[in-house]
Amino acid sequence: MSVRRTLSMLRVRYAVYGFIIMCLIGVGYLLAQASAADVEEWHRAAKVASQARSREFAHEYVTDVKIKPIEEIPVSPLELIPDIEVETKRRYEASWDLLFRGRKFKSFKQYDLNTKCEFYFQNLYNLNEEWTNEIGMFTFDIKDIESDSKMAELKDNDGVKLIDEKALRLYKRAHNIALGMERFRIYDMCFVGKNSNNKHGSLKMNELFEQGGSEGSKSTASKLDKKVIGNKDNLRPTRKASFLSELDSGKFSKFNQWDFEHRMFPFIPYFEQHNFTQVMPIFTGPESLEPLPQGKFPVFNRDTGEATGVETFHYDETKSLWDNWNELSTQCGHRGIVVSAGDGQVDQTVRLLAVLREQQNRMPIQIIHNGQLSNDSMALLSEVAQSKDFSNGPKQSVWFLNVKPTLSESVKDRFDRFKNKWLSVVFNTFEEFIFIDTDAISYIGLEEYFNFDEYSATGTLMFKDRSLRIDSAQRCPVLFETLQPKILEQYYFDTVPQINPDFVEQACMKELTSEEKAYKRFFELGHQHNLESGLLAINKKEHIMSMIISTVLNISPKIGGCAWGDKEFFWLGLLLSGHRYSIYDVEACAVGIPEVKPNENENENDLKKAQQICSLQVGHTSYDKHLLWLNGGSQLCKFPEKFEIDWESIESIRKEFHDNKEEARKAYTDVISIEAAVIPDSTTGMWGHKDMRCKGYLWCGEYFEKIKPYTYNKKIVKGELIHFEQDEIEQIRRLNTIWSNAVFPVRKE
């Protein structure tokens, strides 16, 4: 009985529950219908309100526009961004679309790099269709009283002034070389290296100008909407709200990637994909003086350095010019030695090859010239590299690269003397290379420099110059300071300077890295000599744009004279490009045999008399006090033709050789004896001239120890004196003798 009653009560309860549930469902359905209608009506009202507000904002924005002062007229695409950011923020705050407004109205920093790149380079044309990186057009936006006053005096025949201060300032801003540096840095970031590997989503060079182009081709900007909102077709696109929506595509649609590349790098002749081979270097191999057809290049074996074949290069239009050049380098050779030489350097190049054969070098060698190396010179150097009559060492794989076709006619004359080195640094076809001067001698195998910790860390290895206290022109540090990334570039493109100038200014020298020391000496102390460029190692695939910046700076007339030759521009180009770089942290030295320095102020406090070594050569020692390499050859004077002038004009030479002219003449070409090195104290400038022999290239480095006055035994040590072990002395002398005695081989008829 109780069981039946229980079942009956359960059935009633379930029926009640079912009724309640059905009621709730019905109420929910009615509420949902009402809510949908309300939401739809709300959306319609919001849309109308948003459109009205947008019209109101547009009216306010237009009516608020004021004529900008001439110093505020934008000359860089980066200067457009703050105003667009303000308008974007206003639209964001006015939008009723709470769900998607954060995606529609993004700040510039929120966009991916490819979109930023597209915005920047297309707006170059919007701001100025005539923009260019032509070296002869560059100026500096600094207060140059002398130059500005000359410009201000320009008048026509009636005495009417042709230019005023404000117009001059606008011209200087529009043609500021700092804009060129900005373009180079952003080009590097957008189109060279990691961002240019053309994986999914990266910006391809041939799509840069395809705004509304052929059907089926989509630029980064046109793909932005789907990227932001997904594939929901019922959502309105966000293209109108993006940074690229304001671009006037009509301006840059008439240009293309080939025009763009030529404007970026006008020192390269204009080319297109089909004729790129016409601007490639001409390769000539060691076996024949018949050059390869343009467009063909040798492929080197990574282990032996020998050329294993010849390939034809095909330009990839989806990549930038310098990514294509890096690809050529990857196909051609991994690591190699690079030399710059013309007919005037054949004698020293013969000596360099003799040393490389003695050291069993296996890396391929490229000798690069600008049409200044004759067929006879190439034949001679090929014989030196291959002949068993000249050396028992392994044959050297020497190739000659004529880069004359690679240079525009307008800049060929700018590459004179030392500046030819840049042609070797930029246009060689190795991924990684050792550059060496023809009069430099390395006492370790050149391939070993790739193993230095400094090179492994940054892909660069450079060495210090003599710490001479010779100042550059007062304007030079200021000029270079203007070339570093400005605040807008740092903020929107994250181009962070590698050195903090405020820290360097406040810190003591001993607290600084080697790179910071060079920075302090150049920018704060104004010293001109900081880097020695006779031997350096560079990963060109990583730093190609840095080397281009260095090249442009060195051949620019306004700034090229701010350093001795090419030396300082290596590290300055890396600094301005925002790349990390390494300077070996050992000061340069004088090498030879120490001699007691005459000291008129000698007293009983001197523990040791001051010692000095005088040498034409600049030496470079390792952390463990071995001689790595020197620059300047192995003879007392590398300018023996100057002997007669020196003998007649410098009394100390006649006194040194007891008026024996022939003995002095022989000494000029004798092999120097190297038993020790003196590293002068860099803080006290302990380098000096003994006299002005050998064109003034003879410098003396000083070392001394003495008891500090009024103390019992506290020593003052200035400089460092390093005595080499006997086996090292013998090895140094052997290589020096080979370099000095190398002679032209006898040609076989």
Coordinates of N, CA and C in Angstrom, one line a residue, residues 221-231 238:
A221 N 48.3 45.2 -46.6 CA 47.2 46.1 -46.1 C 45.9 45.5 -46.5
S222 N 45.7 44.9 -47.7 CA 44.4 44.4 -48.2 C 44.1 43.2 -47.4
K223 N 45.0 42.5 -46.8 CA 44.7 41.3 -46.1 C 44.5 41.6 -44.6
L224 N 44.6 42.9 -44.2 CA 44.5 43.2 -42.8 C 43.2 42.9 -42.2
D225 N 42.1 43.1 -43.0 CA 40.8 42.9 -42.4 C 40.5 41.5 -41.9
K226 N 40.8 40.6 -42.8 CA 40.6 39.2 -42.5 C 41.5 38.8 -41.3
K227 N 42.7 39.3 -41.3 CA 43.6 39.0 -40.2 C 43.0 39.5 -38.8
V228 N 42.4 40.7 -38.9 CA 41.9 41.3 -37.6 C 40.6 40.6 -37.2
I229 N 39.6 40.4 -38.1 CA 38.2 40.0 -37.7 C 37.9 38.6 -38.0
G230 N 38.8 37.8 -38.6 CA 38.6 36.4 -38.9 C 37.8 36.3 -40.2
N231 N 37.0 35.2 -40.4 CA 36.3 34.9 -41.6 C 34.8 35.2 -41.5
T238 N 37.4 46.3 -41.4 CA 38.1 47.3 -40.7 C 39.1 48.1 -41.5

